[in-house]
Coordinates of C-alpha atoms in Angstrom, one line a residue:
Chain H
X1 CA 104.4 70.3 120.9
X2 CA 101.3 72.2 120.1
X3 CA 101.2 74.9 118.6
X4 CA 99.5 78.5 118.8
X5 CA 95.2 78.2 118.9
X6 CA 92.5 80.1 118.6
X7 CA 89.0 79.8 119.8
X8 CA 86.9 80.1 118.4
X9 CA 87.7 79.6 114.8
X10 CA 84.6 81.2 113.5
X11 CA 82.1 83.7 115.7
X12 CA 79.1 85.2 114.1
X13 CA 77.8 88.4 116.0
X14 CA 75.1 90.9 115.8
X15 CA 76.1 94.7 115.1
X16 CA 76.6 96.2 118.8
X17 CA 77.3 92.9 120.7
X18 CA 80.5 92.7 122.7
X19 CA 82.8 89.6 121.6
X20 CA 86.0 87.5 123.0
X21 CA 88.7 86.4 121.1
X22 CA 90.8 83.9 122.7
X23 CA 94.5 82.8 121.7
X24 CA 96.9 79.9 123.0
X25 CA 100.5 80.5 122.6
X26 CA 102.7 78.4 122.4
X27 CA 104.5 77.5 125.8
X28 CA 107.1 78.8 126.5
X29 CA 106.7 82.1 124.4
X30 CA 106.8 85.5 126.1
X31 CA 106.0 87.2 123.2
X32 CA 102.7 87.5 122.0
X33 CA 100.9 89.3 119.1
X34 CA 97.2 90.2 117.9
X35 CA 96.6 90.8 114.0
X36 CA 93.6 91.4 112.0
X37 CA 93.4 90.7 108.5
X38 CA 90.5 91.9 106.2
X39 CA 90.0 90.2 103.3
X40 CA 92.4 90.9 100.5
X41 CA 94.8 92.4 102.8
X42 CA 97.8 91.2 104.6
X43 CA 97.8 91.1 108.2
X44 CA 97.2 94.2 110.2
X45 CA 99.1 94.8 113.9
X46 CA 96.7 95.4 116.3
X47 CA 99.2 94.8 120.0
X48 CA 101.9 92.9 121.2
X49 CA 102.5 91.9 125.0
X50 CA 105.8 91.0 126.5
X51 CA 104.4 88.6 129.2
X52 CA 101.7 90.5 131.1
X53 CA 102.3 93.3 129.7
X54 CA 100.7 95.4 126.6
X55 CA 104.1 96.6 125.3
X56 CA 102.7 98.2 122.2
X57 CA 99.0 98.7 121.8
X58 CA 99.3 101.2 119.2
X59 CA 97.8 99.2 116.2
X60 CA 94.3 99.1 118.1
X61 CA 92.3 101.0 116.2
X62 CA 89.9 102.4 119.0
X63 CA 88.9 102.2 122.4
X64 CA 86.3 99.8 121.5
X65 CA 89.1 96.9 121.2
X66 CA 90.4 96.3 124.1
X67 CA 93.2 92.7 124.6
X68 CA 94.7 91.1 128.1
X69 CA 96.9 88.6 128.9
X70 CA 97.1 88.3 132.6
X71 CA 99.3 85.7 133.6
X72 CA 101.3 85.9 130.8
X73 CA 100.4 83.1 128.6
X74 CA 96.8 82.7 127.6
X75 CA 95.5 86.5 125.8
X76 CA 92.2 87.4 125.2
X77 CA 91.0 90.1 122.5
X78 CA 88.1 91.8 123.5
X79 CA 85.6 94.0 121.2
X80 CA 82.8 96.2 122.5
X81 CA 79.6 97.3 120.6
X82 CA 80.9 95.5 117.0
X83 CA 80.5 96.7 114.0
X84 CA 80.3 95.3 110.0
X85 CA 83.7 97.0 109.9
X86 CA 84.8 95.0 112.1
X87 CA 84.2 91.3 110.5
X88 CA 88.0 90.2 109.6
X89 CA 89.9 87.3 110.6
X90 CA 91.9 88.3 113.9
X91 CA 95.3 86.1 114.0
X92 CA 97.3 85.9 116.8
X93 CA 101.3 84.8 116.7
X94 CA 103.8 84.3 119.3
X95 CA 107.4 84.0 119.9
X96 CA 110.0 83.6 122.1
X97 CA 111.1 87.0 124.2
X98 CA 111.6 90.1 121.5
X99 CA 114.8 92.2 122.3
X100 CA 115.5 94.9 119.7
X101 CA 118.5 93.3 118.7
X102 CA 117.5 90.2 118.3
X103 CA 115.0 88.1 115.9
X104 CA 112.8 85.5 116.9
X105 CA 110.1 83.5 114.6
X106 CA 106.5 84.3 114.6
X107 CA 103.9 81.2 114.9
X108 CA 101.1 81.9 113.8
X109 CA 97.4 80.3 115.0
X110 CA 94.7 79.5 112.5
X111 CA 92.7 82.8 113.1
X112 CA 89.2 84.1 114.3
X113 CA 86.9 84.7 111.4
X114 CA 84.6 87.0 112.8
X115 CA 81.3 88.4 111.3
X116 CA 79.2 91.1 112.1
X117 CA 76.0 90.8 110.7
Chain Y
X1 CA 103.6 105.9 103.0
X2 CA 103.4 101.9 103.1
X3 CA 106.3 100.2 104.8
X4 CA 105.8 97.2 102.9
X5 CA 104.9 97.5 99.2
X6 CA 103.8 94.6 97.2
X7 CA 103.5 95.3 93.7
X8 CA 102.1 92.2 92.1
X9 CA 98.6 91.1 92.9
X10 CA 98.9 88.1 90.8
X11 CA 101.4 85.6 89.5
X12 CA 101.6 82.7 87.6
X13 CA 104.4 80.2 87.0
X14 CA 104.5 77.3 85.1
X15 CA 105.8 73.3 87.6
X16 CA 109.6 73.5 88.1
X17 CA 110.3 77.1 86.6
X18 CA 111.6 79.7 89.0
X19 CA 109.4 82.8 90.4
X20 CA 110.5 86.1 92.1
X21 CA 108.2 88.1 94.2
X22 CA 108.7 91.7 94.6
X23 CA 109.3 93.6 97.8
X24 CA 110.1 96.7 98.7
X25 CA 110.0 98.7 101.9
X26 CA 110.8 101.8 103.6
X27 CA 112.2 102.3 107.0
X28 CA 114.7 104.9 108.4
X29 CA 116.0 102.2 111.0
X30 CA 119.3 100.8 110.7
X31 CA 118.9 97.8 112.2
X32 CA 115.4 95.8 110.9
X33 CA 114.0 92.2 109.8
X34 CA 112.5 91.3 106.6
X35 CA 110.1 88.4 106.5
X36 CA 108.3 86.2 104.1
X37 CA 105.2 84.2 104.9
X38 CA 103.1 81.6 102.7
X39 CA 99.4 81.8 103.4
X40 CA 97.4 78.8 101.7
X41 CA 94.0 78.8 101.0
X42 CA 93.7 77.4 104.3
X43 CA 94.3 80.4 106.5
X44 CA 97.5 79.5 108.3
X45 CA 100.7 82.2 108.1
X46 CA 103.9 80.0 107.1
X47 CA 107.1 81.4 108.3
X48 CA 109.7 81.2 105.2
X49 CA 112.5 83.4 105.2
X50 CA 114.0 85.9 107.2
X51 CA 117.0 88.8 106.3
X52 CA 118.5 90.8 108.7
X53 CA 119.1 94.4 108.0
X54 CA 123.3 93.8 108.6
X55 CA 123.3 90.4 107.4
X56 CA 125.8 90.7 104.4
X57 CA 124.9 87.4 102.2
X58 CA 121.4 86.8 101.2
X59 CA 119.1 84.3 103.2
X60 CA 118.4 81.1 101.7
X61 CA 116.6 78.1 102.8
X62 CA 116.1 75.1 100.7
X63 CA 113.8 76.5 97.5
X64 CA 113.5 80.0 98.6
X65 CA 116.4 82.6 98.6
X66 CA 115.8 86.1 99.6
X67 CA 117.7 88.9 96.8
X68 CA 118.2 91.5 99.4
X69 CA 119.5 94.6 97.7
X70 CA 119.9 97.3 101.0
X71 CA 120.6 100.0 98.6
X72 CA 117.0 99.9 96.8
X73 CA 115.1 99.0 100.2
X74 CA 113.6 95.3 98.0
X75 CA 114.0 91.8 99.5
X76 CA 112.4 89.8 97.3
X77 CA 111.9 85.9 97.2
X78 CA 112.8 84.0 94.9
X79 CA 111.3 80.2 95.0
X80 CA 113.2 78.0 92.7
X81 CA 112.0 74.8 91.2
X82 CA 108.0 75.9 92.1
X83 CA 105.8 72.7 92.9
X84 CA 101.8 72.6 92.9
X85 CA 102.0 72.8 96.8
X86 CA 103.1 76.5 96.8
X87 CA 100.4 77.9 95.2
X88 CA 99.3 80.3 97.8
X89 CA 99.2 83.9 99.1
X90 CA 102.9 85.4 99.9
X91 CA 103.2 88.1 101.9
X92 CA 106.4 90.2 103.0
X93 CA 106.4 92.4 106.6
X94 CA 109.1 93.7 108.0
X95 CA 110.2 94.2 112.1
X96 CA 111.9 97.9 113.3
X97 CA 114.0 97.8 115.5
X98 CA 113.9 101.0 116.6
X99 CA 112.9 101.0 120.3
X100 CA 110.8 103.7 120.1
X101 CA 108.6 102.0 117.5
X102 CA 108.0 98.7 118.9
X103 CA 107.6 95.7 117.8
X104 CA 105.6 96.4 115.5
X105 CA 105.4 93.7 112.2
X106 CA 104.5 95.8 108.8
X107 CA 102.8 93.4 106.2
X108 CA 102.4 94.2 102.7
X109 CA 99.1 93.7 101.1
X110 CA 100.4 90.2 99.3
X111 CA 100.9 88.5 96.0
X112 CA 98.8 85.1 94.7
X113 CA 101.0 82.9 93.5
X114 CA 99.5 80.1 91.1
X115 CA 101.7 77.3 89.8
X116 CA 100.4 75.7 86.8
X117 CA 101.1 71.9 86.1

């Protein structure tokens, strides 16, 4: 089956423009995570949905990213007025339903290389 | 203070020798996950290896073995017989299970692996 995809895979923006991010999980998967990695670094949480849901949006690091997922499959990162801090690639993983006792694989999709110019 | 602490930037091992990548974290939860990825040149996270927190023998899975030591909060990986196809960047994260924290997935910042022929 396919797996977890991102479009698009690279986006070149202007400082201040508003941008989507758009990520595919794989079916199936209620779990559903956003990460942005800058370069050098490892992976950075941005938020996590359980279905519909934003179950942990805590990693967002302000009111300018914003992320939806409203039926539960298909998620959409969203980012307001960019700026040249913001030019990373933004990954996005899924999984099958989290429980705290429980473990379940991350997939990960190729990424978003974004750049603000 | 990082969760996930990746002391070495850089490594090199020589076709067929064995390489272990350091780990260590810090959590107060009793109850977590520990991860390894494999991120190629290409961009793509690789799932490798996971240890539970209360799993009592060490996780292996065909070249990779995890040396989990609870005591001194490191998990680190240990790829036996290292082939050209694993150079790549390695990262370790770790999952809470602590309710209150989410679901949150700490990366550390990574260690380049190079194998030389």
């Amino acid at each position: 089956g396919a797996g977890v995809s991102q479009t698009p895979s690279n986006k070149v923006t202007e400082k201040g423009k508003y941008v989507e991010l758009r990520c595919d999980p794989i079916s199936g998967h209620t779990a559903l995570y956003w990460y942005r990695q800058s370069l050098g670094q490892g992976p950075e949480f941005l938020i996590y949905f359980q279905g519909t849901g934003a179950a942990d949006d805590s990693g967002l690091p302000n009111d300018r990213f914003f992320a939806v997922r409203p039926e539960g499959s298909v998620s959409t990162l969203k980012i307001q007025r960019t700026e040249r801090g913001d030019s990373a690639v933004y990954l996005c993983a899924s999984s099958l339903r989290e429980t705290v006792s429980s473990y379940n694989e991350q997939f990960f999709g190729p990424g978003t290389r974004l750049t603000v110019l | 203070a990082q969760k996930i602490t990746q002391t070495q930037p850089g490594m090199f091992v020589q076709e067929k020798e064995a390489v272990t990548l350091d780990c260590t974290y810090d959590t107060s939860d009793q109850s977590y996950g520990l991860f390894w990825y494999k991120q190629p040149s290409s961009g793509e996270m690789i799932f490798l290896i996971y240890q539970g927190s209360y799993d009592e023998q060490n996780a292996t899975e065909g070249r990779y073995s995890l040396n989990f030591q609870k005591a001194r909060k490191s998990a680190n990986l240990v790829i036996s017989a290292s082939q050209l196809g694993d150079s790549a960047m390695y990262f370790c994260a770790m999952r809470e299970s602590d309710v209150e924290a989410g679901n949150q997935f700490y990366f550390g910042t990574g260690t380049s692996l190079t194998v030389i022929p």
